[in-house]
Amino acid sequence: MITTPYVYHQQEEKEPDLRLIIFRYLKNWKWFLLSLVVALAIGYAYLQYQVPIYKVQSSILIKDEKKGMSADNIMKEMDLFTDSKVVENEIEILKSYTIMEKVNDALALDVSYFHDTPVGEREIYKDSPFRLMVERPAPLIYEEAITVSFVNPSTVKIGEKKYPVNQSLNTEFGRIRIFPKTASVSDTIPVIVHVAPKQEVIQNFVEDLKVEATSKQSTVLLLSLETAVPEKGRNILDKIVEEYNDAALKDKNLEAANTLEFIEERLKLISGELATVEKDVESYKSAQGITDISTESQIFLQNVQQNDAQLSQVNIQLGALEDVEKYVRSKTGERGSAPSTLGLSDPTLLGLISKISELELQRETLVKTTSENNPILRSLDEQIRNTKSNISDNIQTMKSIMTGTRQKLMAHNRKFESMIRSVPRKERALLDITRQQAIKNNLYTYLLAKREETALSYASAIADSRTIDIARSGSKPIKPKKPLVFLLFGALGLLIPVGAFATRDMLNNRIGKRTDIEELTSTPIVGEISYAKHKFPLVVTSSSRSIVAEQIRALRTNLQFLRSNNESLAILFTSSISGEGKSFISLNLGASLALIDRPTVILEMDLRRPKLHSMLDMPNTVGISNFLVGQVTLDEILQPVPGMANYFILTSGPIPPNPAELLVSDKVDDLFHQLRERFQYIIVDSPPIGLVTDAQILADKTDATMYVVRHDVTPKQHMKMVDVMYKEQRFRKLSLILNSINEGTGYGYGYGYGYGYGYGAGGYYEQDTDTKKSFLKRLLPGNKPA
C-alpha cells in the first residue's frame, strides 16, 4: 500500500463575494420582513405622539436708499469698501429683546393652554374657554402645570379645590385670576395651563425667530417662525412687525415732537404777553380819550414796527443759535432733545443740523445692536464731531452777522425814539403801547403758523418699512417629516436583523463557510454538498438531476485523483461528531459509483450507532459483528442494496459489547482482503473521530479518508485536530467534504437543473415524480432503476 501523502491544491482565497453575503441574508427574509413591519409600526406610533410643527412666514420691505443696482453703486453691491448695510441693522432690531418683550406683553405668550389627548398634550391657544392672569407667581407655577376645569360658569376647579372666577385667587401656584371668555361656559374638558418665566419665553422666541434678506440686492426681509399652533405664529409675526413700525415712527418723530413742545411753550408765553398789551391799549385809549392818530403818526408807527419786528426776529434767531450752540457742545453719544431751528433760514446751517440729527439717529440705532468698539460706531462718532465743529463755525459767523444787524436796528430804535419825543405825549404813549401790541401779535401769528407746519410734518410721518405679505402658514406641517421618519425606522428595521445575524456569525464557533476551514487547516477540500430537505436516503439515481445529486457525482469524479493504481479503492468516511452527514454522503457516493457499473460495497462499520440499515429499511439480524466473531461467512451477510445494481451493503449486525476489540482482530484484515478481490470500491462508514477511536483503527485498512464537516454544526476547534492529523499523516490521503451548505442559491452553485427536485442532508424538498411509494417500489428486488 502506497503511503505517499496525498496533495490536493486548495482553492485560492478570494475576496468576500457581495452576492453571496446578500443571499445569506435573503434566506432569512421573514425575519427582515417582521423587523421592518415592527419598525414601521413603531415609526407610525412615534409620529402619532409627535407634535406637528408648522412654518409661519411674513415679509416686509425696508426702504433703504443704500441698496439697489444703479451704476453708481455697483461696486458697493460687491461689498468692496462699503459700510454695513442698513438692512442688517434692521434685522437685529426685529430680533431684539425689546420688541419681543412688547409682543409677549401684548399676547401673553408666557401662559399656554393645552388639552390632554390620547397622543399627549396639544396647545389650544385662543380656543381656551378662559384667560389666566398671574398677579404674583409662586415658584411652583413654573415647575408644575395648572389643571383648570369649570364646575359652573362662575366656579372653576384647580386641582381638588374650587375657586370663583374674576377674582384674585390665592393658590399654591401664587396669586392668579381666571377670566371666562364668555358669560356661559359649557366646556367641561379640563384645560392644562403651563406658565413659563417671562425672560425665558422671550429669549426662546428671539432664538426661534429667523429674519433674513431674500437676496444681497434686495431690501425685502423674510420673517419666519416654527410653531405648533399656526394662528399663534401668525399673531406673533404680525405683532412683531407692528411693534417694529411703531418704534421706528417714535424714533423718526422725536425731532418734530421736540419742536412742537418748544412752540407750545412759546405760544403760552406770547399769548399771555399779547393779552396784557391789548388790555393796556384799551385802558390807555379809554383813559386818554384817544380815538385816532394822524396819518403821519401812522406812517411813522409803521416804520418803527418794521424795525422792531426785524429786531425781534434777530433776537429770536440769536436765541435759536444759542440753543443750537448748547446742543453742539453736548458730548457725542449723549443724544438730547433736537434743537429748535425756528427763525433760522440759512440753508447751510439747516442742512448741517439735519445731518447731525440723522447721524445721531443712526448711532442710536447702531448702539442697540453693536458694541462701543465697533469701527462703524467710531466712524459715526467722528462724523458727528466734525459736523458739530462745522455747525459751531457757522454759528459763530451767523452770530457775528446778527449781532451787527441788531446793533444797527437798536441804533435805528434810538433814532426813532428821539423822533418820537417830538410827538405829543399822548400820541407817543399810545404809539409805544400799540407798537408792543403789533410785535406780540406778529410773533403769535408766526408761532401759530410754525406749529401747524410742524404738526403736519408729525402727522404725515410714516415708517421706513412696508408689509408685503402678512403672516401666513402652510397647510402641512414641516416637522416631523413623515417620509424621513418612515425611512429611518425602515432602515433601522433592516439594520437590526443585519446586526443580529452579524453578531450571531461573529459569536458562532461553528463552521459557517469554506474560508473558515481554509483559515484553520491546510487539509484539502475534495467536495461540497449543498443543504436540501429530503424524504428518502438515496438521492443519486439514474434519473436524478438535483443539485445534491450532481455534487455527489462531482465528488465521484474527484475520486480518480485518489487512486494510485487500478486495484480496488477503500475509502473511510468519518467526522468530528454525530449528525454531520457522513452516512448519507457515503451511501449516495456508493450509489453514484454503482451507476457507472463499478462494483461497490458499503460497510456499516459504526458498530455502536449504525444508521445505514435503518435508512434503507433493511434487516440487521446478522452482519459485520457476526463475521468478526466467526459466526458467519461474507456471503451470508452480504446484501444487495434494493433497486441498485452493482451496489451491496454489509450491515453492522447486533451491537457488540466490545467494538474496539473486534476492530483490531485479524478478521478485519480477512474481511477487507475478501472485499478487495470482489469489489472495485469499498466504502467504510465509521464512527466519528471525536467520540471513539474506531475510525483511527480502521484507517490502516483503507486507502483514503473522507472527513465530513457540516455547515453550522461542526465546531471550529475540531478543525485544529484535523489539521494535526493531516500534518502527522494519521489517515491516508485525508480530505474534507463540506456538507449541508445552507447558503441558498447564492453560495456559488448554479447547475441549471430546475426541472427536478432532490434530496440532501438535513431535510428535504418535494419531488414531483418520486413519492415514497414509487421510490420503495423501485427499490424492490427484480426492479431495475429507470
Short mmCIF file of N, CA, C and O in Angstrom, two decimals, residues 603-703:
data_model
loop_
_atom_site.label_atom_id
_atom_site.label_comp_id
_atom_site.label_asym_id
_atom_site.label_seq_id
_atom_site.Cartn_x
_atom_site.Cartn_y
_atom_site.Cartn_z
N LEU A 603 -19.76 -0.56 3.93
CA LEU A 603 -19.67 -1.26 5.20
C LEU A 603 -20.23 -0.38 6.31
O LEU A 603 -19.81 0.77 6.47
N GLU A 604 -21.17 -0.90 7.07
CA GLU A 604 -21.73 -0.19 8.22
C GLU A 604 -20.84 -0.50 9.42
O GLU A 604 -21.20 -1.26 10.30
N MET A 605 -19.65 0.18 9.44
CA MET A 605 -18.65 -0.12 10.46
C MET A 605 -18.86 0.68 11.75
O MET A 605 -18.04 0.56 12.66
N ASP A 606 -19.90 1.48 11.80
CA ASP A 606 -20.22 2.16 13.06
C ASP A 606 -21.00 1.15 13.91
O ASP A 606 -22.23 1.10 13.89
N LEU A 607 -20.23 0.31 14.65
CA LEU A 607 -20.83 -0.78 15.40
C LEU A 607 -21.54 -0.31 16.67
O LEU A 607 -22.17 -1.11 17.37
N ARG A 608 -21.42 0.96 16.96
CA ARG A 608 -22.03 1.49 18.19
C ARG A 608 -23.41 2.10 17.89
O ARG A 608 -24.36 1.87 18.62
N ARG A 609 -23.47 2.89 16.81
CA ARG A 609 -24.76 3.52 16.45
C ARG A 609 -24.96 3.39 14.94
O ARG A 609 -24.85 4.37 14.21
N PRO A 610 -25.24 2.24 14.45
CA PRO A 610 -25.41 2.04 13.00
C PRO A 610 -26.67 2.73 12.49
O PRO A 610 -27.69 2.76 13.18
N LYS A 611 -26.58 3.28 11.27
CA LYS A 611 -27.71 4.01 10.71
C LYS A 611 -28.09 3.54 9.31
O LYS A 611 -29.22 3.73 8.87
N LEU A 612 -27.13 2.97 8.57
CA LEU A 612 -27.38 2.69 7.17
C LEU A 612 -28.55 1.73 6.97
O LEU A 612 -29.39 1.95 6.08
N HIS A 613 -28.64 0.66 7.74
CA HIS A 613 -29.71 -0.32 7.53
C HIS A 613 -31.09 0.28 7.79
O HIS A 613 -32.07 -0.05 7.12
N SER A 614 -31.16 1.20 8.78
CA SER A 614 -32.46 1.84 9.04
C SER A 614 -32.81 2.84 7.95
O SER A 614 -33.98 3.04 7.62
N MET A 615 -31.78 3.51 7.37
CA MET A 615 -32.03 4.45 6.28
C MET A 615 -32.61 3.72 5.07
O MET A 615 -33.48 4.26 4.36
N LEU A 616 -32.11 2.48 4.81
CA LEU A 616 -32.57 1.71 3.66
C LEU A 616 -33.71 0.76 4.02
O LEU A 616 -34.20 0.02 3.15
N ASP A 617 -34.11 0.75 5.27
CA ASP A 617 -35.19 -0.13 5.73
C ASP A 617 -34.87 -1.59 5.43
O ASP A 617 -35.67 -2.34 4.87
N MET A 618 -33.62 -1.99 5.83
CA MET A 618 -33.14 -3.36 5.57
C MET A 618 -32.96 -4.09 6.90
O MET A 618 -32.72 -3.46 7.95
N PRO A 619 -33.05 -5.42 6.88
CA PRO A 619 -32.87 -6.19 8.13
C PRO A 619 -31.43 -6.14 8.59
O PRO A 619 -30.49 -5.99 7.81
N ASN A 620 -31.24 -6.28 9.91
CA ASN A 620 -29.90 -6.22 10.50
C ASN A 620 -29.72 -7.31 11.56
O ASN A 620 -29.10 -7.10 12.60
N THR A 621 -30.28 -8.47 11.27
CA THR A 621 -30.17 -9.56 12.26
C THR A 621 -28.76 -10.10 12.33
O THR A 621 -28.25 -10.45 13.41
N VAL A 622 -28.11 -10.20 11.21
CA VAL A 622 -26.70 -10.63 11.17
C VAL A 622 -25.94 -9.62 10.36
O VAL A 622 -26.49 -8.95 9.47
N GLY A 623 -24.64 -9.52 10.64
CA GLY A 623 -23.85 -8.54 9.93
C GLY A 623 -22.39 -8.64 10.27
O GLY A 623 -21.87 -9.73 10.60
N ILE A 624 -21.71 -7.50 10.23
CA ILE A 624 -20.26 -7.45 10.40
C ILE A 624 -19.84 -7.97 11.76
O ILE A 624 -18.82 -8.68 11.89
N SER A 625 -20.57 -7.64 12.79
CA SER A 625 -20.18 -8.11 14.13
C SER A 625 -20.21 -9.63 14.20
O SER A 625 -19.36 -10.26 14.85
N ASN A 626 -21.18 -10.29 13.51
CA ASN A 626 -21.23 -11.75 13.47
C ASN A 626 -20.02 -12.31 12.70
O ASN A 626 -19.44 -13.35 13.07
N PHE A 627 -19.62 -11.65 11.62
CA PHE A 627 -18.47 -12.10 10.84
C PHE A 627 -17.19 -12.00 11.66
O PHE A 627 -16.32 -12.89 11.64
N LEU A 628 -17.03 -10.89 12.41
CA LEU A 628 -15.79 -10.69 13.16
C LEU A 628 -15.63 -11.69 14.29
O LEU A 628 -14.50 -11.93 14.74
N VAL A 629 -16.72 -12.25 14.77
CA VAL A 629 -16.60 -13.27 15.82
C VAL A 629 -16.61 -14.68 15.23
O VAL A 629 -16.64 -15.67 15.96
N GLY A 630 -16.65 -14.78 13.88
CA GLY A 630 -16.54 -16.06 13.22
C GLY A 630 -17.81 -16.85 13.14
O GLY A 630 -17.77 -18.08 12.94
N GLN A 631 -18.97 -16.19 13.24
CA GLN A 631 -20.24 -16.92 13.22
C GLN A 631 -20.76 -17.14 11.80
O GLN A 631 -21.48 -18.11 11.54
N VAL A 632 -20.42 -16.23 10.89
CA VAL A 632 -20.94 -16.31 9.52
C VAL A 632 -19.82 -16.00 8.55
O VAL A 632 -18.74 -15.51 8.92
N THR A 633 -20.12 -16.33 7.27
CA THR A 633 -19.17 -16.01 6.20
C THR A 633 -19.59 -14.70 5.54
O THR A 633 -20.67 -14.16 5.80
N LEU A 634 -18.73 -14.22 4.62
CA LEU A 634 -19.02 -12.96 3.93
C LEU A 634 -20.29 -13.07 3.08
O LEU A 634 -21.11 -12.14 3.06
N ASP A 635 -20.45 -14.20 2.39
CA ASP A 635 -21.62 -14.35 1.53
C ASP A 635 -22.92 -14.34 2.33
O ASP A 635 -23.98 -13.95 1.82
N GLU A 636 -22.84 -14.80 3.57
CA GLU A 636 -24.05 -14.86 4.39
C GLU A 636 -24.53 -13.46 4.86
O GLU A 636 -25.71 -13.28 5.15
N ILE A 637 -23.61 -12.53 4.91
CA ILE A 637 -24.01 -11.18 5.40
C ILE A 637 -24.05 -10.14 4.28
O ILE A 637 -24.53 -9.02 4.48
N LEU A 638 -23.54 -10.46 3.12
CA LEU A 638 -23.53 -9.51 2.01
C LEU A 638 -24.93 -9.39 1.42
O LEU A 638 -25.53 -10.40 0.99
N GLN A 639 -25.48 -8.18 1.38
CA GLN A 639 -26.83 -7.94 0.87
C GLN A 639 -26.80 -6.88 -0.25
O GLN A 639 -26.09 -5.90 -0.15
N PRO A 640 -27.57 -7.09 -1.31
CA PRO A 640 -27.65 -6.06 -2.35
C PRO A 640 -28.54 -4.90 -1.89
O PRO A 640 -29.52 -5.10 -1.17
N VAL A 641 -28.16 -3.72 -2.29
CA VAL A 641 -28.99 -2.54 -2.00
C VAL A 641 -30.19 -2.59 -2.92
O VAL A 641 -30.04 -2.73 -4.15
N PRO A 642 -31.43 -2.52 -2.41
CA PRO A 642 -32.64 -2.66 -3.24
C PRO A 642 -32.67 -1.64 -4.38
O PRO A 642 -32.47 -0.44 -4.16
N GLY A 643 -32.91 -2.16 -5.60
CA GLY A 643 -33.07 -1.28 -6.74
C GLY A 643 -31.79 -0.77 -7.33
O GLY A 643 -31.84 0.00 -8.29
N MET A 644 -30.62 -1.14 -6.78
CA MET A 644 -29.34 -0.63 -7.28
C MET A 644 -28.47 -1.81 -7.70
O MET A 644 -28.06 -2.63 -6.86
N ALA A 645 -28.18 -1.92 -8.99
CA ALA A 645 -27.27 -2.95 -9.48
C ALA A 645 -25.84 -2.59 -9.11
O ALA A 645 -25.49 -1.40 -9.03
N ASN A 646 -25.01 -3.59 -8.86
CA ASN A 646 -23.59 -3.40 -8.53
C ASN A 646 -23.39 -2.72 -7.19
O ASN A 646 -22.29 -2.22 -6.91
N TYR A 647 -24.40 -2.67 -6.38
CA TYR A 647 -24.27 -1.98 -5.10
C TYR A 647 -24.73 -2.92 -3.99
O TYR A 647 -25.87 -3.41 -4.00
N PHE A 648 -23.81 -3.16 -3.00
CA PHE A 648 -24.07 -4.09 -1.91
C PHE A 648 -23.76 -3.41 -0.59
O PHE A 648 -23.07 -2.40 -0.53
N ILE A 649 -24.26 -4.01 0.47
CA ILE A 649 -24.08 -3.45 1.81
C ILE A 649 -23.79 -4.56 2.79
O ILE A 649 -24.34 -5.67 2.70
N LEU A 650 -22.89 -4.24 3.73
CA LEU A 650 -22.66 -5.09 4.89
C LEU A 650 -23.17 -4.33 6.09
O LEU A 650 -22.58 -3.33 6.52
N THR A 651 -24.31 -4.80 6.64
CA THR A 651 -24.85 -4.12 7.81
C THR A 651 -24.01 -4.47 9.04
O THR A 651 -23.21 -5.41 9.03
N SER A 652 -24.23 -3.69 10.10
CA SER A 652 -23.39 -3.84 11.29
C SER A 652 -23.69 -5.12 12.06
O SER A 652 -22.81 -5.69 12.71
N GLY A 653 -24.91 -5.60 12.01
CA GLY A 653 -25.29 -6.73 12.83
C GLY A 653 -25.58 -6.30 14.25
O GLY A 653 -25.65 -5.09 14.56
N PRO A 654 -25.76 -7.24 15.14
CA PRO A 654 -26.03 -6.89 16.54
C PRO A 654 -24.90 -6.06 17.12
O PRO A 654 -23.72 -6.28 16.83
N ILE A 655 -25.25 -5.09 17.95
CA ILE A 655 -24.24 -4.20 18.55
C ILE A 655 -23.45 -4.99 19.59
O ILE A 655 -24.01 -5.51 20.57
N PRO A 656 -22.11 -5.11 19.39
CA PRO A 656 -21.29 -5.89 20.32
C PRO A 656 -20.94 -5.07 21.55
O PRO A 656 -20.97 -3.84 21.53
N PRO A 657 -20.57 -5.76 22.64
CA PRO A 657 -20.17 -5.02 23.85
C PRO A 657 -18.75 -4.45 23.75
O PRO A 657 -18.40 -3.58 24.53
N ASN A 658 -17.93 -4.98 22.80
CA ASN A 658 -16.54 -4.55 22.70
C ASN A 658 -16.17 -4.21 21.25
O ASN A 658 -15.39 -4.92 20.61
N PRO A 659 -16.75 -3.13 20.67
CA PRO A 659 -16.50 -2.82 19.25
C PRO A 659 -15.01 -2.60 18.96
O PRO A 659 -14.50 -3.05 17.94
N ALA A 660 -14.32 -1.87 19.82
CA ALA A 660 -12.92 -1.56 19.54
C ALA A 660 -12.07 -2.82 19.48
O ALA A 660 -11.18 -2.97 18.64
N GLU A 661 -12.31 -3.80 20.35
CA GLU A 661 -11.54 -5.05 20.37
C GLU A 661 -11.82 -5.86 19.11
O GLU A 661 -10.92 -6.52 18.56
N LEU A 662 -13.05 -5.84 18.62
CA LEU A 662 -13.36 -6.56 17.40
C LEU A 662 -12.63 -5.98 16.18
O LEU A 662 -12.22 -6.71 15.27
N LEU A 663 -12.48 -4.64 16.18
CA LEU A 663 -11.88 -3.98 15.02
C LEU A 663 -10.38 -4.23 14.92
O LEU A 663 -9.79 -4.02 13.85
N VAL A 664 -9.73 -4.64 15.99
CA VAL A 664 -8.29 -4.89 15.94
C VAL A 664 -7.99 -6.38 15.71
O VAL A 664 -6.83 -6.79 15.69
N SER A 665 -9.05 -7.18 15.49
CA SER A 665 -8.84 -8.61 15.27
C SER A 665 -8.39 -8.87 13.83
O SER A 665 -8.55 -8.02 12.95
N ASP A 666 -7.87 -10.06 13.59
CA ASP A 666 -7.41 -10.43 12.25
C ASP A 666 -8.57 -10.59 11.29
O ASP A 666 -8.38 -10.56 10.06
N LYS A 667 -9.77 -10.83 11.82
CA LYS A 667 -10.93 -11.00 10.95
C LYS A 667 -11.21 -9.74 10.12
O LYS A 667 -11.77 -9.82 9.03
N VAL A 668 -10.78 -8.57 10.63
CA VAL A 668 -10.97 -7.32 9.88
C VAL A 668 -10.10 -7.34 8.64
O VAL A 668 -10.54 -6.98 7.53
N ASP A 669 -8.85 -7.79 8.80
CA ASP A 669 -7.96 -7.88 7.64
C ASP A 669 -8.52 -8.88 6.62
O ASP A 669 -8.47 -8.66 5.40
N ASP A 670 -9.03 -10.01 7.14
CA ASP A 670 -9.60 -11.02 6.26
C ASP A 670 -10.80 -10.45 5.51
O ASP A 670 -10.99 -10.71 4.31
N LEU A 671 -11.63 -9.65 6.23
CA LEU A 671 -12.80 -9.05 5.59
C LEU A 671 -12.41 -8.13 4.44
O LEU A 671 -12.94 -8.22 3.33
N PHE A 672 -11.45 -7.27 4.67
CA PHE A 672 -11.03 -6.34 3.62
C PHE A 672 -10.35 -7.08 2.47
O PHE A 672 -10.46 -6.66 1.30
N HIS A 673 -9.61 -8.15 2.79
CA HIS A 673 -8.94 -8.90 1.73
C HIS A 673 -9.98 -9.52 0.79
O HIS A 673 -9.82 -9.47 -0.45
N GLN A 674 -11.03 -10.09 1.35
CA GLN A 674 -12.06 -10.70 0.52
C GLN A 674 -12.83 -9.64 -0.28
O GLN A 674 -13.16 -9.85 -1.45
N LEU A 675 -13.07 -8.52 0.34
CA LEU A 675 -13.81 -7.46 -0.35
C LEU A 675 -13.02 -6.86 -1.51
O LEU A 675 -13.57 -6.51 -2.55
N ARG A 676 -11.70 -6.72 -1.33
CA ARG A 676 -10.87 -6.14 -2.39
C ARG A 676 -10.85 -7.06 -3.62
O ARG A 676 -10.68 -6.60 -4.75
N GLU A 677 -10.99 -8.37 -3.39
CA GLU A 677 -10.97 -9.30 -4.52
C GLU A 677 -12.29 -9.24 -5.30
O GLU A 677 -12.32 -9.57 -6.49
N ARG A 678 -13.38 -8.80 -4.67
CA ARG A 678 -14.69 -8.89 -5.29
C ARG A 678 -15.25 -7.52 -5.71
O ARG A 678 -16.12 -7.45 -6.58
N PHE A 679 -14.73 -6.43 -5.09
CA PHE A 679 -15.31 -5.10 -5.38
C PHE A 679 -14.21 -4.12 -5.78
O PHE A 679 -13.08 -4.19 -5.29
N GLN A 680 -14.63 -3.16 -6.67
CA GLN A 680 -13.69 -2.13 -7.12
C GLN A 680 -13.62 -0.97 -6.12
O GLN A 680 -12.60 -0.32 -5.99
N TYR A 681 -14.76 -0.71 -5.44
CA TYR A 681 -14.79 0.37 -4.45
C TYR A 681 -15.36 -0.18 -3.15
O TYR A 681 -16.40 -0.87 -3.14
N ILE A 682 -14.69 0.13 -2.04
CA ILE A 682 -15.11 -0.27 -0.70
C ILE A 682 -15.30 1.02 0.12
O ILE A 682 -14.36 1.78 0.33
N ILE A 683 -16.53 1.26 0.52
CA ILE A 683 -16.84 2.48 1.29
C ILE A 683 -17.12 2.07 2.73
O ILE A 683 -17.97 1.20 2.98
N VAL A 684 -16.38 2.71 3.65
CA VAL A 684 -16.47 2.35 5.06
C VAL A 684 -17.11 3.51 5.82
O VAL A 684 -16.56 4.63 5.86
N ASP A 685 -18.27 3.27 6.40
CA ASP A 685 -18.96 4.27 7.24
C ASP A 685 -18.56 4.01 8.68
O ASP A 685 -19.04 3.07 9.31
N SER A 686 -17.64 4.83 9.23
CA SER A 686 -17.09 4.61 10.57
C SER A 686 -17.64 5.61 11.57
O SER A 686 -18.24 6.62 11.18
N PRO A 687 -17.42 5.38 12.86
CA PRO A 687 -17.88 6.32 13.88
C PRO A 687 -17.10 7.64 13.81
O PRO A 687 -16.02 7.72 13.24
N PRO A 688 -17.60 8.70 14.44
CA PRO A 688 -16.89 9.97 14.48
C PRO A 688 -15.58 9.85 15.25
O PRO A 688 -15.48 9.12 16.24
N ILE A 689 -14.56 10.61 14.82
CA ILE A 689 -13.25 10.57 15.47
C ILE A 689 -13.30 11.21 16.84
O ILE A 689 -12.63 10.79 17.78
N GLY A 690 -14.12 12.26 16.98
CA GLY A 690 -14.12 12.99 18.24
C GLY A 690 -14.71 12.24 19.40
O GLY A 690 -14.59 12.68 20.55
N LEU A 691 -15.36 11.08 19.13
CA LEU A 691 -16.03 10.36 20.21
C LEU A 691 -15.30 9.07 20.58
O LEU A 691 -15.11 8.75 21.75
N VAL A 692 -14.92 8.27 19.55
CA VAL A 692 -14.26 6.98 19.79
C VAL A 692 -13.06 6.85 18.86
O VAL A 692 -12.86 7.68 17.96
N THR A 693 -12.29 5.76 19.06
CA THR A 693 -11.07 5.56 18.26
C THR A 693 -11.27 4.56 17.13
O THR A 693 -10.30 4.17 16.47
N ASP A 694 -12.52 4.17 16.86
CA ASP A 694 -12.77 3.15 15.85
C ASP A 694 -12.25 3.58 14.48
O ASP A 694 -11.66 2.77 13.74
N ALA A 695 -12.48 4.86 14.11
CA ALA A 695 -12.06 5.32 12.80
C ALA A 695 -10.55 5.26 12.64
O ALA A 695 -10.02 4.92 11.58
N GLN A 696 -9.81 5.59 13.70
CA GLN A 696 -8.36 5.55 13.62
C GLN A 696 -7.85 4.11 13.48
O GLN A 696 -6.84 3.84 12.83
N ILE A 697 -8.57 3.16 14.07
CA ILE A 697 -8.18 1.75 13.95
C ILE A 697 -8.37 1.29 12.50
O ILE A 697 -7.53 0.56 11.94
N LEU A 698 -9.46 1.75 11.88
CA LEU A 698 -9.76 1.33 10.51
C LEU A 698 -8.94 2.07 9.47
O LEU A 698 -8.98 1.71 8.29
N ALA A 699 -8.24 3.14 9.87
CA ALA A 699 -7.51 3.96 8.91
C ALA A 699 -6.47 3.15 8.17
O ALA A 699 -6.22 3.38 6.97
N ASP A 700 -5.83 2.20 8.85
CA ASP A 700 -4.78 1.40 8.19
C ASP A 700 -5.35 0.43 7.18
O ASP A 700 -4.62 -0.11 6.34
N LYS A 701 -6.62 0.12 7.24
CA LYS A 701 -7.24 -0.83 6.33
C LYS A 701 -7.71 -0.17 5.04
O LYS A 701 -8.08 -0.86 4.08
N THR A 702 -7.75 1.18 4.99
CA THR A 702 -8.30 1.90 3.84
C THR A 702 -7.20 2.66 3.11
O THR A 702 -6.08 2.82 3.61
N ASP A 703 -7.57 3.13 1.89
CA ASP A 703 -6.60 3.84 1.05
C ASP A 703 -6.76 5.35 1.13
O ASP A 703 -5.84 6.09 0.78
#
